Tab-separated table of C-alpha atoms in Angstrom:
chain	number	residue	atom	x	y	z
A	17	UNK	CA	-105.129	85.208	128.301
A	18	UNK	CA	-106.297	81.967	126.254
A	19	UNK	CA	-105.467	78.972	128.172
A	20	UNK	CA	-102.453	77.101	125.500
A	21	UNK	CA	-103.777	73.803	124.572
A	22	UNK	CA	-102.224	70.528	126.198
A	23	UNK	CA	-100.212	67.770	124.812
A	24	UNK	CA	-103.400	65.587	124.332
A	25	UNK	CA	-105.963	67.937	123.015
A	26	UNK	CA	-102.928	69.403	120.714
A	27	UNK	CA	-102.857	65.872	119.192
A	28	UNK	CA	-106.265	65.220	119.329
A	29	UNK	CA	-106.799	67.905	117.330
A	30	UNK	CA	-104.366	66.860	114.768
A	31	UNK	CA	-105.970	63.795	114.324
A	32	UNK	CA	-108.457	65.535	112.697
A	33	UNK	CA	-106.665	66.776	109.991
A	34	UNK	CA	-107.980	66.361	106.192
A	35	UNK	CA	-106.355	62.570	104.144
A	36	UNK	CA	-103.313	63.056	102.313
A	37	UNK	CA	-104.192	61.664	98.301
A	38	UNK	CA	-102.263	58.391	97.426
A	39	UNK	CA	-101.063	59.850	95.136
A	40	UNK	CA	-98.918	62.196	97.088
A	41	UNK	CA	-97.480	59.461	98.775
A	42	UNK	CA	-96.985	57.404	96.551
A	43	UNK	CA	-94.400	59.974	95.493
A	44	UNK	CA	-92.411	60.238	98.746
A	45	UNK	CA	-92.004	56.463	98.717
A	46	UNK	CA	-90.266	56.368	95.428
A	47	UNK	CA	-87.534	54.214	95.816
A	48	UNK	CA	-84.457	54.829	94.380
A	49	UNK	CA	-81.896	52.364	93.798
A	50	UNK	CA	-78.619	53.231	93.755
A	51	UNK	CA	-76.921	50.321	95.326
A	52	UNK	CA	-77.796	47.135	97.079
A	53	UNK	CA	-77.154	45.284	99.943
A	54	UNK	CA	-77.575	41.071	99.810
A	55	UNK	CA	-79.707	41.973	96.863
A	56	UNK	CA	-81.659	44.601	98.096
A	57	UNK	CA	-81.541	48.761	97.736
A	58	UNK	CA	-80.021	50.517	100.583
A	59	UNK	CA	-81.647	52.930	100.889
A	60	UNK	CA	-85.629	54.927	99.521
A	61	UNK	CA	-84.251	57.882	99.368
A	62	UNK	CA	-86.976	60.078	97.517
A	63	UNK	CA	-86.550	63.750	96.909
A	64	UNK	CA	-89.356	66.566	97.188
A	65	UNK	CA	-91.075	68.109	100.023
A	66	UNK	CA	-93.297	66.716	102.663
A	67	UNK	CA	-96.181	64.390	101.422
A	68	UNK	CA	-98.777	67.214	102.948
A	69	UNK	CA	-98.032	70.138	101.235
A	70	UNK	CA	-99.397	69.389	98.201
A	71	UNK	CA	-102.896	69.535	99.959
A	72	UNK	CA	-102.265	72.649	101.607
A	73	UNK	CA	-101.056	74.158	98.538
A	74	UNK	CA	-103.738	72.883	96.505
A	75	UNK	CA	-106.415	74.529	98.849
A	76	UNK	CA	-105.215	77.900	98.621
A	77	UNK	CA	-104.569	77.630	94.668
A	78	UNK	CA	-107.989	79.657	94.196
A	79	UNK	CA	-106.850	82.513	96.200
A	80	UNK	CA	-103.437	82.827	93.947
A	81	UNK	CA	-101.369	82.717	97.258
A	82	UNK	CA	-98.726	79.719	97.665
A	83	UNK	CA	-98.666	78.862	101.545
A	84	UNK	CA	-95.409	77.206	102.786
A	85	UNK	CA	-95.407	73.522	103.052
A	86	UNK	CA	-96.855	71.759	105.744
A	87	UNK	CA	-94.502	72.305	108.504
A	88	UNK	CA	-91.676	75.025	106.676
A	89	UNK	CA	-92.315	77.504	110.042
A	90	UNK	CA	-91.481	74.512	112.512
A	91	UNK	CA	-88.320	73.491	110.562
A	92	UNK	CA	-87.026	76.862	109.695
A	93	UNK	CA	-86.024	77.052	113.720
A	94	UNK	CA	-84.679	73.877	113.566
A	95	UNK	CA	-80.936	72.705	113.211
A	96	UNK	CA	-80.089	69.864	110.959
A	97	UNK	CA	-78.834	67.644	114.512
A	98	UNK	CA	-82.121	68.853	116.020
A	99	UNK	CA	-84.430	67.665	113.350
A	100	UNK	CA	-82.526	63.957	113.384
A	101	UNK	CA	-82.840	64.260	116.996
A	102	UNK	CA	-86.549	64.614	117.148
A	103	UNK	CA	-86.345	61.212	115.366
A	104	UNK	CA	-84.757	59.212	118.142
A	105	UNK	CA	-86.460	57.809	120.815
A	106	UNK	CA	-84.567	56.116	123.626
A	107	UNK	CA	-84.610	54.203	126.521
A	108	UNK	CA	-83.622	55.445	129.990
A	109	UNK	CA	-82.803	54.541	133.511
A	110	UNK	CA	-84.803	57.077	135.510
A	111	UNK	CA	-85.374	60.915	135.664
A	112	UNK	CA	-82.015	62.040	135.563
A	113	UNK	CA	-80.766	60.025	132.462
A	114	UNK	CA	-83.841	61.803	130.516
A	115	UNK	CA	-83.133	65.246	132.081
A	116	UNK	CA	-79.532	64.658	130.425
A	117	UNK	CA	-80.248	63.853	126.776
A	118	UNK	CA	-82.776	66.039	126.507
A	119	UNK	CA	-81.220	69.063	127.619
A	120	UNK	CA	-77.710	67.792	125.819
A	121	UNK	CA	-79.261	66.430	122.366
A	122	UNK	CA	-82.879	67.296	122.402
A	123	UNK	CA	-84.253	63.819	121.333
A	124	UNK	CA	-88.108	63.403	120.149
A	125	UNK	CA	-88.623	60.886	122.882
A	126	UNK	CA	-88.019	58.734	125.891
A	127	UNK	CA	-88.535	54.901	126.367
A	128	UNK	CA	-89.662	53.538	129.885
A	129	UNK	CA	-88.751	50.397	130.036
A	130	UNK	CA	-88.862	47.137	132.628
A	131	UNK	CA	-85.165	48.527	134.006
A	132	UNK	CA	-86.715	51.835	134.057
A	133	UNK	CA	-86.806	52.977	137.628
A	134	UNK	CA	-90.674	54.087	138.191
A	135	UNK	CA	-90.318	57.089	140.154
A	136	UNK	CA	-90.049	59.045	136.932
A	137	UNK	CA	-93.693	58.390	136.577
A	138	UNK	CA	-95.032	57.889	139.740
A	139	UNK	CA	-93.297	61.447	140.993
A	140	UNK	CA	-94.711	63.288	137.851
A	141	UNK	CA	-91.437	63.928	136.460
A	142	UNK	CA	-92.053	62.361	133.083
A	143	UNK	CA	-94.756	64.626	132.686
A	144	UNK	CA	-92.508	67.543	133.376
A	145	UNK	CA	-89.516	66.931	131.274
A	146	UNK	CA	-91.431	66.022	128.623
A	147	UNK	CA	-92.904	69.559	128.562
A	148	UNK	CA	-89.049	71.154	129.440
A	149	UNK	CA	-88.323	71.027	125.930
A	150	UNK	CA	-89.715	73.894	123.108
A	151	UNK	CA	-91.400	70.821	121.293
A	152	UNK	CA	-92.868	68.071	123.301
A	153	UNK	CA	-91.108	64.984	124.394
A	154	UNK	CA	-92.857	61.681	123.790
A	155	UNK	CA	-92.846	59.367	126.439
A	156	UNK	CA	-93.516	55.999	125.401
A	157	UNK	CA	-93.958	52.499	126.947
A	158	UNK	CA	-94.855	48.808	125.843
A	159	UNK	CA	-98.006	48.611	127.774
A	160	UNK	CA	-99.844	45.569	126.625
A	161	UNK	CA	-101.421	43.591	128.903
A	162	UNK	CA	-100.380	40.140	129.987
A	163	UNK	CA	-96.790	39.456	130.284
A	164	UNK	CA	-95.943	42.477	128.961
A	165	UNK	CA	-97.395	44.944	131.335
A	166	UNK	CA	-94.305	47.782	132.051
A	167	UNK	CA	-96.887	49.609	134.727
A	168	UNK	CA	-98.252	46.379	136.606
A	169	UNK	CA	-96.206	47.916	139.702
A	170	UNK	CA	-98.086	51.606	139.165
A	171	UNK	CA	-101.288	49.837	139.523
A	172	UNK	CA	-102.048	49.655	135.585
A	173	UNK	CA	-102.190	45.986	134.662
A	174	UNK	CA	-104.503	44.574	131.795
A	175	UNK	CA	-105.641	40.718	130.646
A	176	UNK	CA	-102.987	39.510	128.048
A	177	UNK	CA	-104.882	40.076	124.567
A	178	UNK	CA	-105.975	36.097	123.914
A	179	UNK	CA	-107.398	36.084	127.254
A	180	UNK	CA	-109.360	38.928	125.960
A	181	UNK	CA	-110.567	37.423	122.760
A	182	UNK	CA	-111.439	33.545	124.870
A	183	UNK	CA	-113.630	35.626	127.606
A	184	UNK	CA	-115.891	36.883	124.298
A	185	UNK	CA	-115.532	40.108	125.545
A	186	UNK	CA	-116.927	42.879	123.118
A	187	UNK	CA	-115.278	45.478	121.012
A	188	UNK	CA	-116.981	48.204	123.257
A	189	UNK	CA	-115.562	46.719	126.643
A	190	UNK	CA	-112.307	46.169	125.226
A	191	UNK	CA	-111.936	50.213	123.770
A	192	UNK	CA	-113.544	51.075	127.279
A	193	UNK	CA	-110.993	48.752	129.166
A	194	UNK	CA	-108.396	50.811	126.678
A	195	UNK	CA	-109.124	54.164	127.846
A	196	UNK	CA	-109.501	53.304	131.549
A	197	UNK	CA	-105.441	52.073	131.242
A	198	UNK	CA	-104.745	55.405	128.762
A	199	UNK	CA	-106.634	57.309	131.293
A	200	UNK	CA	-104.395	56.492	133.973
A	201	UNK	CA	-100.932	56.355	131.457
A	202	UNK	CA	-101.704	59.632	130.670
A	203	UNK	CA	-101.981	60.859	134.498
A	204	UNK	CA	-98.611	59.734	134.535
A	205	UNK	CA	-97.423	61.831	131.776
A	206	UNK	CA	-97.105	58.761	128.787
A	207	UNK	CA	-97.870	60.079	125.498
A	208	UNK	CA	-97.654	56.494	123.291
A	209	UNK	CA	-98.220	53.365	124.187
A	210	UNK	CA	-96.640	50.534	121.507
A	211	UNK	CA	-99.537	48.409	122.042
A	212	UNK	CA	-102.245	46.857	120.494
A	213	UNK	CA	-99.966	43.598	119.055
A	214	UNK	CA	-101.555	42.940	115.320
A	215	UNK	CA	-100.182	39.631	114.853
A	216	UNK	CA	-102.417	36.494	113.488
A	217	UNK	CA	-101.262	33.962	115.202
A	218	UNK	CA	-101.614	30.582	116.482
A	219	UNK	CA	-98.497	29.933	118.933
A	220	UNK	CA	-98.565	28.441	122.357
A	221	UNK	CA	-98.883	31.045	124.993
A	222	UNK	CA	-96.043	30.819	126.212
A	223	UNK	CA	-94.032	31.807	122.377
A	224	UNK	CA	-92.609	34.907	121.167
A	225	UNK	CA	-95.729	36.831	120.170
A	226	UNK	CA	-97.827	33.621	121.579
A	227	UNK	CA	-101.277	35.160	123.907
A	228	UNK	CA	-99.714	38.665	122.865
A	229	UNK	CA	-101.928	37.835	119.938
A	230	UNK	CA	-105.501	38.036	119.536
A	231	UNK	CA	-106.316	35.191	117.537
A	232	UNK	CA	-105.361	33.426	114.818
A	233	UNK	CA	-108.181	34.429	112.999
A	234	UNK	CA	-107.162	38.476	110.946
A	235	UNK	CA	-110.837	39.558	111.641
A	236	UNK	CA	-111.095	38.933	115.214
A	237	UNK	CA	-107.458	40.704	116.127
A	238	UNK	CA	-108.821	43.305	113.563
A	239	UNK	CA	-111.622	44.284	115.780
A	240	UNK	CA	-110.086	43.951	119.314
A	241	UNK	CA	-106.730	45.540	118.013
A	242	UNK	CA	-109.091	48.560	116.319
A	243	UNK	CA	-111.225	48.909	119.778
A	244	UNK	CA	-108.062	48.976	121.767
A	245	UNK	CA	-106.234	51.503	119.927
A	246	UNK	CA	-109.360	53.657	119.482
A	247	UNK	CA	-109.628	53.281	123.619
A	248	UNK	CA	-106.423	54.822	123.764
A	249	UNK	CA	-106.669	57.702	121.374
A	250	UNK	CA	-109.933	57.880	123.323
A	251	UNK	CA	-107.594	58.886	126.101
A	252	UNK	CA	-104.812	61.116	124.534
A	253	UNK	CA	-102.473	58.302	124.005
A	254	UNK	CA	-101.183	57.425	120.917
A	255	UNK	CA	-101.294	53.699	119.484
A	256	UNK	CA	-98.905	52.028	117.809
A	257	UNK	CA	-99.819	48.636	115.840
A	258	UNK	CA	-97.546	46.105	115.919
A	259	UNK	CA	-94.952	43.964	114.320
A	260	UNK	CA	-95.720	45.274	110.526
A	261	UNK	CA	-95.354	42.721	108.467
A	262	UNK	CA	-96.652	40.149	110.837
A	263	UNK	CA	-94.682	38.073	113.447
A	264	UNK	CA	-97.498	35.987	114.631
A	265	UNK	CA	-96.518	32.840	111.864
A	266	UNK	CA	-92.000	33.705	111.647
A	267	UNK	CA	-89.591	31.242	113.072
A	268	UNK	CA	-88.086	32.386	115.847
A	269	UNK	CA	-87.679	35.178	118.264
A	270	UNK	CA	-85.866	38.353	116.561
A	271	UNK	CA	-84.725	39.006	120.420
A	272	UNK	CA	-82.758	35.957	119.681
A	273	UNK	CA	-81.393	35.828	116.457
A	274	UNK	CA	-83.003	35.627	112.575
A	275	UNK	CA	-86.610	35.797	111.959
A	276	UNK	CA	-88.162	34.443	108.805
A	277	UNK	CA	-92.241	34.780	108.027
A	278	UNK	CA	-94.134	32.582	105.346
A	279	UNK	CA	-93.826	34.181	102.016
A	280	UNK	CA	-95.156	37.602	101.113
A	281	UNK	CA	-98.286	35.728	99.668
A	282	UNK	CA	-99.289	34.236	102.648
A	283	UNK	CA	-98.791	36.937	105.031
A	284	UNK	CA	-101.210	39.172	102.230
A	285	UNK	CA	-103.856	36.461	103.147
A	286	UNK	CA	-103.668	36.607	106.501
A	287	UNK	CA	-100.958	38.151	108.964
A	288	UNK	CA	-101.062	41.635	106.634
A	289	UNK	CA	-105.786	41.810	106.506
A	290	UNK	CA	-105.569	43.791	110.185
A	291	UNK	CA	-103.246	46.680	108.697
A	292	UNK	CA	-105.304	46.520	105.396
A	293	UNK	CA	-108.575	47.436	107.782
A	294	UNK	CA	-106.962	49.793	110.717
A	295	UNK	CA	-104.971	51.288	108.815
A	296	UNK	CA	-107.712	53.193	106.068
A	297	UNK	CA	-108.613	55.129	109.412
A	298	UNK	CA	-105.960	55.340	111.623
A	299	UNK	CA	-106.135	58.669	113.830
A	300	UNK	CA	-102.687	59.209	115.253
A	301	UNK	CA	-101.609	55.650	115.292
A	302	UNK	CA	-98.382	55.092	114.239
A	303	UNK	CA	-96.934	51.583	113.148
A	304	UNK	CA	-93.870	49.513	114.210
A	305	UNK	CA	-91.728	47.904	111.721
A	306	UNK	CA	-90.531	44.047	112.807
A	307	UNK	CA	-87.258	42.361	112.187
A	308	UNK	CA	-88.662	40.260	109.687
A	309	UNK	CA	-87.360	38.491	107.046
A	310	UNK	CA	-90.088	38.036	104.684
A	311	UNK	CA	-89.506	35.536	101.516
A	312	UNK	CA	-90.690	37.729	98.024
A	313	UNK	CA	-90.563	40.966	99.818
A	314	UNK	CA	-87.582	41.723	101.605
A	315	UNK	CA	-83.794	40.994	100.798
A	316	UNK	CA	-82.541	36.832	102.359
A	317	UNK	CA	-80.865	39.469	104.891
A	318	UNK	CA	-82.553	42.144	105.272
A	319	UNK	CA	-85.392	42.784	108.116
A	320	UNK	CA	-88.342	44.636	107.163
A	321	UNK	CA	-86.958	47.433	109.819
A	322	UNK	CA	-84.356	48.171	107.276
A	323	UNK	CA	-86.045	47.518	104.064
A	324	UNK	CA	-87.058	50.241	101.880
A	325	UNK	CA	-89.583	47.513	99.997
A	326	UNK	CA	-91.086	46.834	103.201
A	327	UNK	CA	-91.618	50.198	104.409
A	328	UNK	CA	-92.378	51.435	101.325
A	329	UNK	CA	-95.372	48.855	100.846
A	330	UNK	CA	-96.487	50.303	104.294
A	331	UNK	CA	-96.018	53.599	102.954
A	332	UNK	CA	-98.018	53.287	99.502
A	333	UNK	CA	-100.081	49.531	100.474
A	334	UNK	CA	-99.018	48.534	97.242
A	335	UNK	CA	-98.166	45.004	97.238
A	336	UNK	CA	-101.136	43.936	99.731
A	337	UNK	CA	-103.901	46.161	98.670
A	338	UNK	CA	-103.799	48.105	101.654
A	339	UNK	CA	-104.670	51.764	102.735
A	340	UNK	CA	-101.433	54.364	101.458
A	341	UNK	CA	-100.056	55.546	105.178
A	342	UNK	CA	-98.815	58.908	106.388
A	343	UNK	CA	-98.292	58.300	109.686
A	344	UNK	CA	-95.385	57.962	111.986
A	345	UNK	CA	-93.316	54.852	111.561
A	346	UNK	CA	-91.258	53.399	114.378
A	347	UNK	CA	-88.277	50.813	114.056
A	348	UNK	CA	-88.567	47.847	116.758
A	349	UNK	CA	-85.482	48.224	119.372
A	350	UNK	CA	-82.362	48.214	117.324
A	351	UNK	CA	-79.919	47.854	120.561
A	352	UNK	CA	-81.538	44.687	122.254
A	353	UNK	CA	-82.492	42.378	119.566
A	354	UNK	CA	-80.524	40.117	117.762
A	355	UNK	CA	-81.565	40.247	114.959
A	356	UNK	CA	-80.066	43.586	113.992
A	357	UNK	CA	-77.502	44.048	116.853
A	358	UNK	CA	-75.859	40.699	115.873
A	359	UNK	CA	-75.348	42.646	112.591
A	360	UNK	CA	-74.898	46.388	112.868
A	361	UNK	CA	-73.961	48.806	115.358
A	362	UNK	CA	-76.430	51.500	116.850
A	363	UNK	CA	-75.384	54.310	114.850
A	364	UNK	CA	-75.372	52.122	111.675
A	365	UNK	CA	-78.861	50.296	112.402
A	366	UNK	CA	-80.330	53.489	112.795
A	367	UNK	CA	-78.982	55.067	109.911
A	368	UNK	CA	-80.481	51.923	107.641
A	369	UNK	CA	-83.940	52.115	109.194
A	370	UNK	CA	-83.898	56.082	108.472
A	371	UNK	CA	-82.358	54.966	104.797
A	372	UNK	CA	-85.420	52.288	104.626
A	373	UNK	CA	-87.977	54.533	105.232
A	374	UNK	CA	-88.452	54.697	109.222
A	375	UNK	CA	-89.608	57.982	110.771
A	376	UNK	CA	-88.126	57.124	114.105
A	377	UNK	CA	-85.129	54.989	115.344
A	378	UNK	CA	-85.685	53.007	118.642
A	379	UNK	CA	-83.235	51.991	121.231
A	380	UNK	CA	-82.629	50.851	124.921
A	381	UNK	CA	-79.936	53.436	125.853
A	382	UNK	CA	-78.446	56.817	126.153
A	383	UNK	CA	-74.906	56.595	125.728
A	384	UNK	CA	-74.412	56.564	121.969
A	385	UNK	CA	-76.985	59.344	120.951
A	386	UNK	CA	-74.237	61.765	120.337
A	387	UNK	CA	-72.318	59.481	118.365
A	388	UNK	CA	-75.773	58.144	116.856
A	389	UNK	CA	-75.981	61.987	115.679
A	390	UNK	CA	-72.555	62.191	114.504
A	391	UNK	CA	-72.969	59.258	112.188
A	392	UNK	CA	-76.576	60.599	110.642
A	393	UNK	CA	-75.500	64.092	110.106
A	394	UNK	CA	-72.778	63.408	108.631
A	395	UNK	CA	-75.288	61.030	106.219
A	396	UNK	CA	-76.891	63.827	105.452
A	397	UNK	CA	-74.403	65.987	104.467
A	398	UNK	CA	-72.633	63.144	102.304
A	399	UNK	CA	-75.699	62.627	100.590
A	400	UNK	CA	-76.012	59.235	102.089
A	401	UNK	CA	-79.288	60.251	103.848
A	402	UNK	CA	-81.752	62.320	101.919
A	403	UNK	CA	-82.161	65.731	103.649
A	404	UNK	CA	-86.274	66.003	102.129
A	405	UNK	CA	-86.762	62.786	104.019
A	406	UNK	CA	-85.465	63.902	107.262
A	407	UNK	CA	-87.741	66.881	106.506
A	408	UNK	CA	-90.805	64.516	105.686
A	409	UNK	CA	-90.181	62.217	108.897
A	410	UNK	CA	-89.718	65.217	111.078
A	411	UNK	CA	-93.101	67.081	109.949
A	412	UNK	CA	-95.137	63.240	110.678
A	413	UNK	CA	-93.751	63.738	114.225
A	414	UNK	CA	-94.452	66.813	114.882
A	415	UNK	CA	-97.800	66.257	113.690
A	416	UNK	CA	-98.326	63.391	115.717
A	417	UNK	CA	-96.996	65.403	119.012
A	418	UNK	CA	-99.774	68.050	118.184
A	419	UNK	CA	-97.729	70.575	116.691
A	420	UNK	CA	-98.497	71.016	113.272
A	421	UNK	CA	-102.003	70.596	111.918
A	422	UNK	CA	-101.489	70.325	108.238
């Protein structure tokens, strides 16, 4: 009997698979106005089938037989709940809290987190429930070195990333350094890591994004980010690049309250040249959308994690002459930071982000997924969330997880 393929070669495998034209995209990012919120549409709420099947479809058009689109099996055995479910990702308290919501709600994905209690690593459990379900669970972590190391305590600890950049370390020690820490995540049954941190910037250490960052110079975080993320795909783990727009240069901590970044034509100059670089080649990495207000892009109101102008200028790279994207995009933590909780409930901050153009909705806690569910189907089925897109968002993840190839 052939041996089935694991998690990580699954998704290694995937990140193989052929570029999706722009111009494909470009389509699914449409944006379609229908109302606005403090001067800004509410939702992108394009219709039309996943981004990828007009490749597949075009490559069989000389044999005269139509394949399905890139994912139609997968979704066909999937419930409407189940598909939004595979688009939440959530924190919890220990094995038994992610035995729970994945056996009651069957979510895409678990979040370890520094009130995470460790055992569900350290025993192998993680690595178990994540394979309990019929499509694999992600297991992710902030794992970035520094002062933001979740697995210091299981032995996997890592210099904070300006310390990197002021030993003059090279590219290749830093991807090897990488895979050594994915090496050992993945032993532990972690799938993503939301590390490297992309932001330029040139705060004090001690600051919000602060030694998080690499430099305050876009080539040199472009390198180090690139070699770090390219040491954990090296590894099986999947990168995420973070805070898209840019938080290095905003005022203020979005844990806090309101962020606001120099204008959209200073962030193109600087805080946006990594993404326009990593991002033309970027495997399996997905990217994580900040809580940004950014001046001649987003709404006076609106964070870039529920802005369909942001997003969609991650989605296309119109608007900083960057790479189109077609891979997964996460919200930052919707429960925990201010600068949406102050604003919206869970089930509402969620549903903007998926409105916006998110793939997958964030937060620190179990307790309102149901309700989180009840709130996005029923946005589906009032038209209020575009059932194509859920479609789209669900087909990126299960590509990323190693499921689909297309």
């Amino acid at each position: 009997m052939r041996k089935t393929p694991s998690y990580s070669s699954r998704r290694a495998a995937g990140r193989r698979r052929a570029v999706v034209p722009a111009l494909a995209l470009a389509t699914c990012v449409t944006v379609v106005a229908a109302c606005t919120t403090h001067g800004e549409p509410v939702a992108a709420e394009p219709s039309g089938t996943t981004a990828t099947s007009s490749t597949t479809t075009s490559a069989a058009a000389g044999s005269g037989v139509v394949p399905p689109p890139c994912g139609a099996p997968e979704l066909a055995k999937m419930s409407l709940r189940q598909k939004l479910a595979q688009r939440l990702v959530v924190g919890v308290t220990g094995s038994a809290d992610a035995r729970q919501v994945i056996k009651t709600e069957k979510i895409g994905g678990i979040f370890i987190g520094s009130w995470t209690d460790m055992s569900i690593l350290s025993s192998g459990d993680a690595a178990t429930i994540a394979k309990s379900s019929s499509i694999p669970v992600m297991v992710t972590v902030d794992q970035e070195g520094g002062r933001v190391s979740r697995l210091k305590s299981l032995g996997i600890d890592l210099p904070s990333a300006r310390s990197v950049a002021a030993s003059g370390a090279s590219a290749r020690q830093v991807r090897a350094q990488a895979k050594a820490a994915g090496e050992k995540m993945a032993k532990l049954g972690i799938t993503v890591d939301f590390a490297p941190v992309v932001d330029v910037s040139d705060e004090s250490d001690d600051e919000v994004i602060g030694d998080r960052s690499y430099s305050n110079d876009p080539a040199v975080v472009t390198e180090y980010a690139g070699a770090f993320a390219r040491g954990l795909q090296d590894a099986g783990i999947m990168p995420v690049y973070k805070h898209f727009p840019g938080h290095g240069h905003g005022s203020g901590d979005s844990h806090t309250g309101v962020v606001k970044t120099p204008p959209l034509s200073e962030l193109v100059e600087s805080d946006l040249v990594p993404y326009r670089t990593l991002l033309r080649d970027p495997g399996d990495a997905g990217v994580m959308v900040g809580h940004l207000i950014v001046p001649g892009l987003t709404g006076p109101e609106t964070p870039a994690s529920i802005s369909p102008k942001a997003i969609g200028m991650l989605r296309t790279g119109k608007g900083y002459d960057g790479p189109a994207f077609d891979g997964v995009v996460f919200s930052d933590d919707l429960s925990g930071m201010k600068a949406i909780s102050d604003k919206y409930p869970i089930d509402r901050a969620v549903l903007k982000a998926f409105q916006a153009g998110s793939d997958i909705g964030l937060w620190l806690s179990t307790d309102k997924v149901s309700a989180v569910l009840d709130t996005l189907e029923a946005a589906v089925k009032s038209g209020n969330l575009n059932a194509a897109r859920v479609d789209d968002s669900v087909v990126r993840i299960l590509r990323a997880k190693g499921v689909v190839h297309c």
